[in-house]
Short mmCIF file of C-alpha atoms and ligand atoms in Angstrom, two decimals:
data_model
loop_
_atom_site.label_atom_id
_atom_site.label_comp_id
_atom_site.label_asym_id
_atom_site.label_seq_id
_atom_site.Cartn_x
_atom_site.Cartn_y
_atom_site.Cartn_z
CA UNK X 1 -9.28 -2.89 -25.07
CA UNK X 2 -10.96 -1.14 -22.21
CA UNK X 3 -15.00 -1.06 -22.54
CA UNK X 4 -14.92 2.85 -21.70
CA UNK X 5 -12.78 5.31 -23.17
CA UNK X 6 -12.78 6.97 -19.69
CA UNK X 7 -10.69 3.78 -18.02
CA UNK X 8 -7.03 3.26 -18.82
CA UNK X 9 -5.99 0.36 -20.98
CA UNK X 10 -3.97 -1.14 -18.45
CA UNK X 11 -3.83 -0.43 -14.71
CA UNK X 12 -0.74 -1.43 -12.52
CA UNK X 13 -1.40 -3.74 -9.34
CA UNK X 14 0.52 -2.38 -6.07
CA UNK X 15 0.32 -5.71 -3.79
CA UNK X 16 0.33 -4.53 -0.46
CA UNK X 17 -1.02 -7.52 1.21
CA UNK X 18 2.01 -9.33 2.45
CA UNK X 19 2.71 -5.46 4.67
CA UNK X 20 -0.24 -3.90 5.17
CA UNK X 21 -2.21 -6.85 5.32
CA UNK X 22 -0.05 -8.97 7.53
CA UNK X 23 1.08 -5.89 9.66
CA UNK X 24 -2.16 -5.56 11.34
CA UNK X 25 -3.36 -9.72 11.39
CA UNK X 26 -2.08 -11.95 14.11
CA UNK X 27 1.57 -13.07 13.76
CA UNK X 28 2.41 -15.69 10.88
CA UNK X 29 5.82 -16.97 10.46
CA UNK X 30 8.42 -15.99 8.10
CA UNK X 31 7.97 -19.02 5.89
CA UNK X 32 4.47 -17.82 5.20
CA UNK X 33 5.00 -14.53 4.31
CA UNK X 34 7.58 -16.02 1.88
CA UNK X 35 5.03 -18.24 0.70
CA UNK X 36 2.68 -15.65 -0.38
CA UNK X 37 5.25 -13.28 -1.88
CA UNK X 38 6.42 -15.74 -3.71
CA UNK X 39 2.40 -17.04 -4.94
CA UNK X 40 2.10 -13.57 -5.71
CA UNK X 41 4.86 -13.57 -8.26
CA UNK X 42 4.11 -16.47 -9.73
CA UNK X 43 0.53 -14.91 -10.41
CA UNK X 44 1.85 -12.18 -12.33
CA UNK X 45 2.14 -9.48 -9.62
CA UNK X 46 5.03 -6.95 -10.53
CA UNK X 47 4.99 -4.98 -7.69
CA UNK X 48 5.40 -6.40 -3.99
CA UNK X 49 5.68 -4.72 -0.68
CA UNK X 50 7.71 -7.31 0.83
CA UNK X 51 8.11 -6.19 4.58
CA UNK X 52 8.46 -2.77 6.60
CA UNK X 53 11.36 -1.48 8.03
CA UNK X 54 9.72 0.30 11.46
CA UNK X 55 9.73 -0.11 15.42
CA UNK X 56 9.52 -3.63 16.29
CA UNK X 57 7.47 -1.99 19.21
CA UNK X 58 5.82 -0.34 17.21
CA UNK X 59 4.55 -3.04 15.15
CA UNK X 60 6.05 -6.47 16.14
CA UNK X 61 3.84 -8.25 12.74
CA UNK X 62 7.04 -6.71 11.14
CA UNK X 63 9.70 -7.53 12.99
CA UNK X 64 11.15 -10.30 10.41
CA UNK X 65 11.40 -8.15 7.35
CA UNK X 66 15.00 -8.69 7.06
CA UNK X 67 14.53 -12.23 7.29
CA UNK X 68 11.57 -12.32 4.80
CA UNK X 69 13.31 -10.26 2.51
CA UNK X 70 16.82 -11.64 1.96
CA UNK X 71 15.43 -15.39 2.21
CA UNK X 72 12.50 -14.59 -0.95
CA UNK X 73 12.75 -16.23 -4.23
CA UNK X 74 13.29 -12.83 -6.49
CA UNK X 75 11.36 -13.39 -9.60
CA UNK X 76 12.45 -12.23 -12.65
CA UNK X 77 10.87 -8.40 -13.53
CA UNK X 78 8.93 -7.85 -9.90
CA UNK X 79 9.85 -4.78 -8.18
CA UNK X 80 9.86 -5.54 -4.43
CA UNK X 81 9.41 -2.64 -1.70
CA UNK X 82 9.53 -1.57 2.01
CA UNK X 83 8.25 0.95 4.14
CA UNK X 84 11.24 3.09 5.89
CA UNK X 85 10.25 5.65 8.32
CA UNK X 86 13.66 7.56 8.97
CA UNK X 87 16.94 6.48 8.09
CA UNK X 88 17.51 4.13 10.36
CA UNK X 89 14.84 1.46 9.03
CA UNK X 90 16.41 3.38 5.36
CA UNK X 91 19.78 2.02 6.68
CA UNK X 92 18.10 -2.13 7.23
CA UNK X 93 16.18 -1.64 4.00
CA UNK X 94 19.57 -0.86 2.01
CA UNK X 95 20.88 -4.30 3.77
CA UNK X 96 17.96 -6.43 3.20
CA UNK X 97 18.73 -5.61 -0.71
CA UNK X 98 15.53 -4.54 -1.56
CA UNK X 99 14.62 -2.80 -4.70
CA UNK X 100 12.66 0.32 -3.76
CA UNK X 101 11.60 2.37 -0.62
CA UNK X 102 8.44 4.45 0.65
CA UNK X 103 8.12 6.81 3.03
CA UNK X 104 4.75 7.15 4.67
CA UNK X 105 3.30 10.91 5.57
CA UNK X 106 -0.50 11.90 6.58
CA UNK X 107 -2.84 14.45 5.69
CA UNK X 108 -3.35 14.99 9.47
CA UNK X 109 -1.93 16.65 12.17
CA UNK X 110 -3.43 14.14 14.69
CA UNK X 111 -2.37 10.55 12.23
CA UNK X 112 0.96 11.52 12.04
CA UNK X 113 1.31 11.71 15.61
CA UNK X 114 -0.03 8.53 16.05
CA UNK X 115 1.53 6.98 13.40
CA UNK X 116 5.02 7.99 13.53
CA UNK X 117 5.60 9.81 16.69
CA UNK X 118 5.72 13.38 14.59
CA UNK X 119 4.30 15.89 13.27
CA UNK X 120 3.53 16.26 9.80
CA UNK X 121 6.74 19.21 9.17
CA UNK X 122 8.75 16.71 11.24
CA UNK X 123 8.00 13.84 9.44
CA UNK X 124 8.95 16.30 6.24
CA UNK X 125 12.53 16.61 7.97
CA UNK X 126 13.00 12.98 8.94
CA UNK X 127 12.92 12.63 5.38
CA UNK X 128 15.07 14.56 3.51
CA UNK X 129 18.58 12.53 5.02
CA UNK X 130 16.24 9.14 3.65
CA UNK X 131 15.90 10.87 0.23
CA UNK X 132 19.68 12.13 0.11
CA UNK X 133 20.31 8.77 0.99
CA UNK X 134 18.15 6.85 -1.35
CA UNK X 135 19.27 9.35 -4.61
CA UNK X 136 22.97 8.12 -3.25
CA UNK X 137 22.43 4.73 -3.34
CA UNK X 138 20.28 4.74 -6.55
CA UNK X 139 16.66 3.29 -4.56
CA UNK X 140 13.57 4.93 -5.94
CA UNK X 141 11.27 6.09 -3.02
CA UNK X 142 7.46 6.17 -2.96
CA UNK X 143 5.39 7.79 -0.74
CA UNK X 144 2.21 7.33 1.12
CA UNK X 145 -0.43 10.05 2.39
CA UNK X 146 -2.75 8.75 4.68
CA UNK X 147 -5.96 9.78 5.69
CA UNK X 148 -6.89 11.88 2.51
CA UNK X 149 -10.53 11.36 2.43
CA UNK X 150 -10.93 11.57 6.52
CA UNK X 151 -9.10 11.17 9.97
CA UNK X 152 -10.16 8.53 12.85
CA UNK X 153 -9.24 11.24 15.15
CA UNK X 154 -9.70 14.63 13.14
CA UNK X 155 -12.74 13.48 11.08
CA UNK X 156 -13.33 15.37 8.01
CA UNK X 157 -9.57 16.22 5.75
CA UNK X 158 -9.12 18.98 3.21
CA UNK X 159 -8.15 17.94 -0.19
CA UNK X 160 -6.00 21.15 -0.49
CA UNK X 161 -4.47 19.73 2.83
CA UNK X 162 -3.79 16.37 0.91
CA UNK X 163 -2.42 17.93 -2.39
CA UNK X 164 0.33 20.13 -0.05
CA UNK X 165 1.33 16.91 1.58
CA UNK X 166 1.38 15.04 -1.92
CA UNK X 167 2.80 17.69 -3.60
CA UNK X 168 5.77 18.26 -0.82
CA UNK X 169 6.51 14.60 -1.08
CA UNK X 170 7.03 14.82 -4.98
CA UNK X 171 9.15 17.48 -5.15
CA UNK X 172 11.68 15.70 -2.37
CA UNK X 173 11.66 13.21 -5.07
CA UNK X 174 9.33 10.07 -4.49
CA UNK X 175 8.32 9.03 -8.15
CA UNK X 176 4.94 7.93 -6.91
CA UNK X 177 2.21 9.15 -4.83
CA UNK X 178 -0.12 6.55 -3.12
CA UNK X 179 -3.33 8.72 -1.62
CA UNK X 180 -4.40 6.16 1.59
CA UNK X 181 -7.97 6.35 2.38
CA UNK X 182 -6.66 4.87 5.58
CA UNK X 183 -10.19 4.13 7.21
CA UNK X 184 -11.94 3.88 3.95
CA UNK X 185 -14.23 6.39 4.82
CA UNK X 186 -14.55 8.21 1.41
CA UNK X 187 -17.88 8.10 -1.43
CA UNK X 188 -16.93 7.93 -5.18
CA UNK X 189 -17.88 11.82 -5.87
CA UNK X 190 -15.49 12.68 -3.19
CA UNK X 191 -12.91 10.92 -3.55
CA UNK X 192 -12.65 11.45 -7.60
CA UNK X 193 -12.60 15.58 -6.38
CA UNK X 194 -10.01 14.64 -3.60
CA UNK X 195 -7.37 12.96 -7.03
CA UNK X 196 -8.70 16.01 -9.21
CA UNK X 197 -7.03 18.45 -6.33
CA UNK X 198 -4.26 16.48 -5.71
CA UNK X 199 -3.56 15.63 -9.46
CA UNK X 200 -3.40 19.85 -9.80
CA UNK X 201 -0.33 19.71 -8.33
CA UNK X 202 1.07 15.78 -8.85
CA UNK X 203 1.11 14.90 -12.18
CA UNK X 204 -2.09 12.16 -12.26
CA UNK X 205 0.71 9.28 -14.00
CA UNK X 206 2.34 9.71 -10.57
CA UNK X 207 -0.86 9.21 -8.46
CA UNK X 208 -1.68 5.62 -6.90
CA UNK X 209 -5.58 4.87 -5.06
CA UNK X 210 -4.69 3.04 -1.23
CA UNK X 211 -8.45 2.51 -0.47
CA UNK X 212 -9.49 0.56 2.53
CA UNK X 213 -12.56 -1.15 2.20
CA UNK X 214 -14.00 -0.46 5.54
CA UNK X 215 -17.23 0.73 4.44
CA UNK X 216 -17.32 -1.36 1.17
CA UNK X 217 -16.74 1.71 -0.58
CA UNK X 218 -13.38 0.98 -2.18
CA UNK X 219 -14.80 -0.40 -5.54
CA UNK X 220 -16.80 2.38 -6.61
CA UNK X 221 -13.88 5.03 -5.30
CA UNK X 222 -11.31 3.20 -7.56
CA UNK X 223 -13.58 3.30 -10.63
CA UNK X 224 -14.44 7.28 -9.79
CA UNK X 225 -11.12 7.60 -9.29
CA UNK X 226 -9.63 5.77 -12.66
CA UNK X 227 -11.91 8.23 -14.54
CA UNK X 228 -9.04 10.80 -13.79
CA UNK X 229 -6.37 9.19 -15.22
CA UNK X 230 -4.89 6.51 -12.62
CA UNK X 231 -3.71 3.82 -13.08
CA UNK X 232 -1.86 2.28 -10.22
CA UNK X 233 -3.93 0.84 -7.49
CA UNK X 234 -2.47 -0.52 -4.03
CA UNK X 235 -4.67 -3.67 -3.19
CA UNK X 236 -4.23 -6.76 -0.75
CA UNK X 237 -4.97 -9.62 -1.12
CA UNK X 238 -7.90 -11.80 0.56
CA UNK X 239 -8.21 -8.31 1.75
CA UNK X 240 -5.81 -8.68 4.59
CA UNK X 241 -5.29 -6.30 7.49
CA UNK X 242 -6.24 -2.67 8.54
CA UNK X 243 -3.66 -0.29 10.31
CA UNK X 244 -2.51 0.13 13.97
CA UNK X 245 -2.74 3.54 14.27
CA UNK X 246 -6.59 3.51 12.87
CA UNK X 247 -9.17 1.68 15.05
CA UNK X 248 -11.38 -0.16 13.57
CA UNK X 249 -10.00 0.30 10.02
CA UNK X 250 -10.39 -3.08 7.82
CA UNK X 251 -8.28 -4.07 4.77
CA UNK X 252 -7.05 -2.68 1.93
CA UNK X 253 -10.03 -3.60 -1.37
CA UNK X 254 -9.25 -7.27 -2.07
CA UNK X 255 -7.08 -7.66 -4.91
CA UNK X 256 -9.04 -10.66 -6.46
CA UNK X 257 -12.02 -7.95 -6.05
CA UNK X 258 -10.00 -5.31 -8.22
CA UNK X 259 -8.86 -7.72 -10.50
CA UNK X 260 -11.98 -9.21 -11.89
CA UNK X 261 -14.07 -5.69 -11.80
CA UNK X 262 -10.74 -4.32 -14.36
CA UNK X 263 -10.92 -7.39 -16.45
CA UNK X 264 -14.44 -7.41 -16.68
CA UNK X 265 -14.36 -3.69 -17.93
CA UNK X 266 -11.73 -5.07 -20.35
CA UNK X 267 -8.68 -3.52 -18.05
CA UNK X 268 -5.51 -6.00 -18.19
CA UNK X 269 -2.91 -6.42 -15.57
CA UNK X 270 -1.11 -9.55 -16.52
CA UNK X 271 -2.31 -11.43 -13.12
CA UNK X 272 -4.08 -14.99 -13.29
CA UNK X 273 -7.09 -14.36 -11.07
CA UNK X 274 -7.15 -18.07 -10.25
CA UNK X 275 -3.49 -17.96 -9.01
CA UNK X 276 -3.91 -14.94 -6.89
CA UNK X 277 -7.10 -16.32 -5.36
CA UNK X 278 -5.37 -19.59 -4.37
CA UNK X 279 -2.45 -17.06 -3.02
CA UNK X 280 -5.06 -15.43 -1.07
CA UNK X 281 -6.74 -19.03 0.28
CA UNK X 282 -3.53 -19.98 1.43
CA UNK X 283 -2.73 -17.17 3.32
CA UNK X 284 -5.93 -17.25 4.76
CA UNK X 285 -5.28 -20.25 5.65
CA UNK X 286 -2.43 -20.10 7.74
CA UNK X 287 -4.12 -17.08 9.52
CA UNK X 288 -6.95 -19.19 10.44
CA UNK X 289 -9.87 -17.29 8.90
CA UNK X 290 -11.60 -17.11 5.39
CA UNK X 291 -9.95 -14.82 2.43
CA UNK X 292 -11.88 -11.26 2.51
CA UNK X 293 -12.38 -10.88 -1.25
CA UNK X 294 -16.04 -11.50 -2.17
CA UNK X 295 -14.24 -12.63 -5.66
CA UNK X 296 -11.77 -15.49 -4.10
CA UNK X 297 -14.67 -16.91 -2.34
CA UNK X 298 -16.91 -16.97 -5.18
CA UNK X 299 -14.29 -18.73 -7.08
CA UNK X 300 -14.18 -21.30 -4.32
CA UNK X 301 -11.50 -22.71 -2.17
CA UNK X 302 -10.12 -25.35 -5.01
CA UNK X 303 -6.84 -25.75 -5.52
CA UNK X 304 -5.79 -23.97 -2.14
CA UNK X 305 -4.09 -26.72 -0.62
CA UNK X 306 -2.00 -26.83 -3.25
C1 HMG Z 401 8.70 6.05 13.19
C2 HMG Z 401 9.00 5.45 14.54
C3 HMG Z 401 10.21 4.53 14.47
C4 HMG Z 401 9.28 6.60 15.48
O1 HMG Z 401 9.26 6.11 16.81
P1 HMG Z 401 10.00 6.88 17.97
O2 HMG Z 401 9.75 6.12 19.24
O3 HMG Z 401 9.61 8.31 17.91
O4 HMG Z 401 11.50 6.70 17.45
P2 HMG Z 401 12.90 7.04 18.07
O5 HMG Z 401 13.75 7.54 16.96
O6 HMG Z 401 12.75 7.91 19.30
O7 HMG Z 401 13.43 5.61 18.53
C5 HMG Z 401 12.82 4.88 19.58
C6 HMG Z 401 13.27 3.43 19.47
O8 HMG Z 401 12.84 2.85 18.24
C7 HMG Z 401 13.98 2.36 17.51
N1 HMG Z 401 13.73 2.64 16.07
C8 HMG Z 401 13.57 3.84 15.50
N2 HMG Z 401 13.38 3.70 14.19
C9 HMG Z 401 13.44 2.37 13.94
C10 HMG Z 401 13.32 1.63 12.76
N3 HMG Z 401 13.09 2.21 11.57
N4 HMG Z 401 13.42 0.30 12.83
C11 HMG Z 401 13.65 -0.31 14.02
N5 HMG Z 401 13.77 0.35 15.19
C12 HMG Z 401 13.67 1.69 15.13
C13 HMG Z 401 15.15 3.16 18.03
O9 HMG Z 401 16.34 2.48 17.80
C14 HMG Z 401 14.79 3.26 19.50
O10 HMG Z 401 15.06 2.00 20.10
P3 HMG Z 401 15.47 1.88 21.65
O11 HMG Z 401 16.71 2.71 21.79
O12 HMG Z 401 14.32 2.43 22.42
O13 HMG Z 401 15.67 0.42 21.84
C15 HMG Z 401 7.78 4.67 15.08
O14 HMG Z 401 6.75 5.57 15.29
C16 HMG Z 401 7.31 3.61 14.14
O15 HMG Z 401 8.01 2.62 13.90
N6 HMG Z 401 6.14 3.78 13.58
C17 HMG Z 401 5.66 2.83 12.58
C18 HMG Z 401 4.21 2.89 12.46
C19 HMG Z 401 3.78 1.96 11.37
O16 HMG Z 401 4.49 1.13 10.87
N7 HMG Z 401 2.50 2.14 10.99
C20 HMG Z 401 1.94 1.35 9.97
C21 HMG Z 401 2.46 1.68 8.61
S1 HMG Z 401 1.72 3.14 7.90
C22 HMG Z 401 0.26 2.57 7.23
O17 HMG Z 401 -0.09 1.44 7.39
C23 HMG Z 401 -0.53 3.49 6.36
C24 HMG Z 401 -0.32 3.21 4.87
C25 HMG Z 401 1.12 3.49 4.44
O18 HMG Z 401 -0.59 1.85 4.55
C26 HMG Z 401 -1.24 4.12 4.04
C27 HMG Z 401 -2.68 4.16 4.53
O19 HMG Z 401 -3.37 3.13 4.52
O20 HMG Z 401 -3.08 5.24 4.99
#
C-alpha cells in the first residue's frame, strides 16, 4: 500500500538502460549487452528495450541489435522493445522477432533535425507506412517525445508544443507516450504542469516520465510527476548513457535510484533491488567505470562478480 494516496499503488519500470544507456557509452560487445538484458529479467524487469534499429552511422553503439536480439534468453512475461525510425529499421525489427516497437519524435523543430535528419511534420510522415505496418503485423508501437521540458539548441519548449506532438503520436496509434526530458533540464513544478498539458489531450494511463538526470533533478520530477496519475517510468540502469544528438546530456535517473525511492514510499514493482544493482555493477564493469546510481553504490559492489 502506497504511503500517499496521491502515488499509484504500483508503478511500471521501462528499462531503457541496455539502449539508451549503452547507445551513448563506449562500445561493449554483444555478449554484454546480453548479459545485462538477461540480469535484468532475472530481477524482475518486465519491460526491456533490447537494441535500436537506426543508422549504424548514425550511432555505431547500435549496430548489433539484430545480433543482441535474436541471440537473448526470452524470459517468460518480459516485453522486449526497439527503437525504429522509418520502416526500414521497422523492416530489421520485424526480423529480429522482437515484441514491440517505438518511434521517437521531438518537441523541437531544431532536435528533430538533429536527431533524425527531419523535421518534426516529416518525421509525422515517415511514420504512418511504420504504423500501417506495425497494425499489419500485430507489433504495438510506443512513442517517444523528446525535449519536452527544454531544447539543447532551442532552449525553453512549450508544453502546448509537447501535448500536439504527444497527442499526434496517439492518435496514429502508439499505445504509450514516453515524455523525454532529453537533457534533464526540467524542476518538479514544471514538469508536473508540462504532464498536466499533455495528459489534456493523452489520456494520463498512456503517459510514461523519460527523465535524464543531468541536473539531478529527475527524482523530484518523477515524484511531481506521479502526483498526476503516472505510472510508467523509463529508467536505466547504473544510470547509463546520455544521447548523441544532446551535448552534454547524462543518463537516464538510475533505476536502482527509482526503485528504492517507490518502495520506500510503499510503491511495488516486482524488481529485487539487490539483483538489479548487481545487473548494474556488472555492466559497469565491463564499461570500465563505477554504476551511476547513488542507490547501487550505497548498496556496495558485493555480489557483482557474480
Ligand atoms: C533516421 C535516420 C536513419 C535518418 O538518416 P538519413 O541519413 O536521413 O536516412 P536516409 O533514409 O537518407 O538513409 C541514409 C543511409 O542510412 C541507411 N538507413 C536509413 N535508415 C536506416 C535504419 N533504420 N537502419 C539502418 N540503416 C538505415 C540507409 O540505408 C542509407 O544507407 P546508405 O545508402 O547511405 O549506405 C538517422 O537520422 C538515424 O539513424 N538517426 C538515429 C538517431 C538516434 O538513434 N538517436 C538516438 C535515439 S533517440 C533518443 O535517444 C531520445 C529518446 C528516445 O531516448 C528520448 C529522450 O531521451 O529524449
Amino acid at each position: 500500500m502506497s504511503q500517499s494516496s496521491n502515488l499509484p499503488a504500483q508503478v511500471s519500470i521501462f528499462e531503457v538502460g541496455a539502449r539508451d544507456g549503452l547507445q551513448n557509452e563506449k562500445p561493449v560487445s554483444t555478449q554484454n549487452k546480453i548479459r545485462l538484458i538477461d540480469d535484468l529479467a532475472k530481477a524482475g524487469v518486465k519491460r526491456i528495450e533490447a537494441g535500436s534499429f537506426v543508422s549504424p552511422k548514425w550511432v555505431p553503439q547500435m549496430a548489433d541489435s539484430m545480433d543482441v536480439i535474436q541471440e537473448m534468453p526470452r524470459a517468460k512475461g518480459v516485453v522486449y522493445s526497439a527503437l525504429t525510425p522509418n520502416m526500414k529499421g521497422f523492416e530489421l525489427a520485424l526480423a529480429s522477432g522482437i515484441d514491440e516497437v517505438a518511434i521517437f519524435g521531438a518537441a523541437s523543430e531544431s532536435f528533430s533535425q538533429k536527431n533524425i535528419n527531419c523535421s518534426i511534420e516529416e518525421s509525422i510522415a515517415r511514420f504512418q507506412p511504420l504504423m500501417e505496418a506495425a497494425q499489419k503485423a500485430n507489433i504495438k508501437v510506443r512513442g517517444y517525445v523528446s525535449c519536452v521540458l527544454g531544447c539543447p539548441y532551442e532552449g525553453h519548449i512549450e508544453s502546448t508544443a509537447v501535448a500536439h506532438v504527444a497527442d499526434v503520436l496517439h492518435q496514429m496509434g502508439c499505445y504509450e507516450i514516453s515524455l523525454g526530458d532529453t537533457i534533464g533540464i526540467g524542476t518538479p513544478i514544471n514538469a508536473r504542469r508540462m504532464v498536466e498539458t499533455v495528459a489534456s489531450k493523452v489520456p494520463v494511463e498512456q503517459l510514461a516520465l523519460h527523465f535524464h538526470d543531468t541536473y539531478g533533478q529527475a527524482l523530484p520530477n518523477i515524484l511531481a510527476c506521479l502526483e498526476t496519475g503516472v505510472s510508467v517510468i523509463d529508467a536505466s540502469v547504473a544510470g547509463l548513457g546520455g544521447c548523441p544528438y544532446a551535448k552534454g546530456a547524462s543518463g537516464n535517473v538510475a533505476t536502482e535510484d527509482v526503485v528504492y525511492m517507490l518502495h520506500g514510499m510503499g510503491v511495488s514493482t516486482g524488481i529485487d533491488l539487490h539483483l538489479l544493482a548487481q545487473a548494474g555493477h556488472r555492466i559497469s564493469t565491463a564499461l570500465g567505470r563505477s554504476s551511476g546510481s547513488k542507490v547501487a553504490q550505497a548498496i556496495g559492489h558485493e555480489s557483482a562478480a557474480l
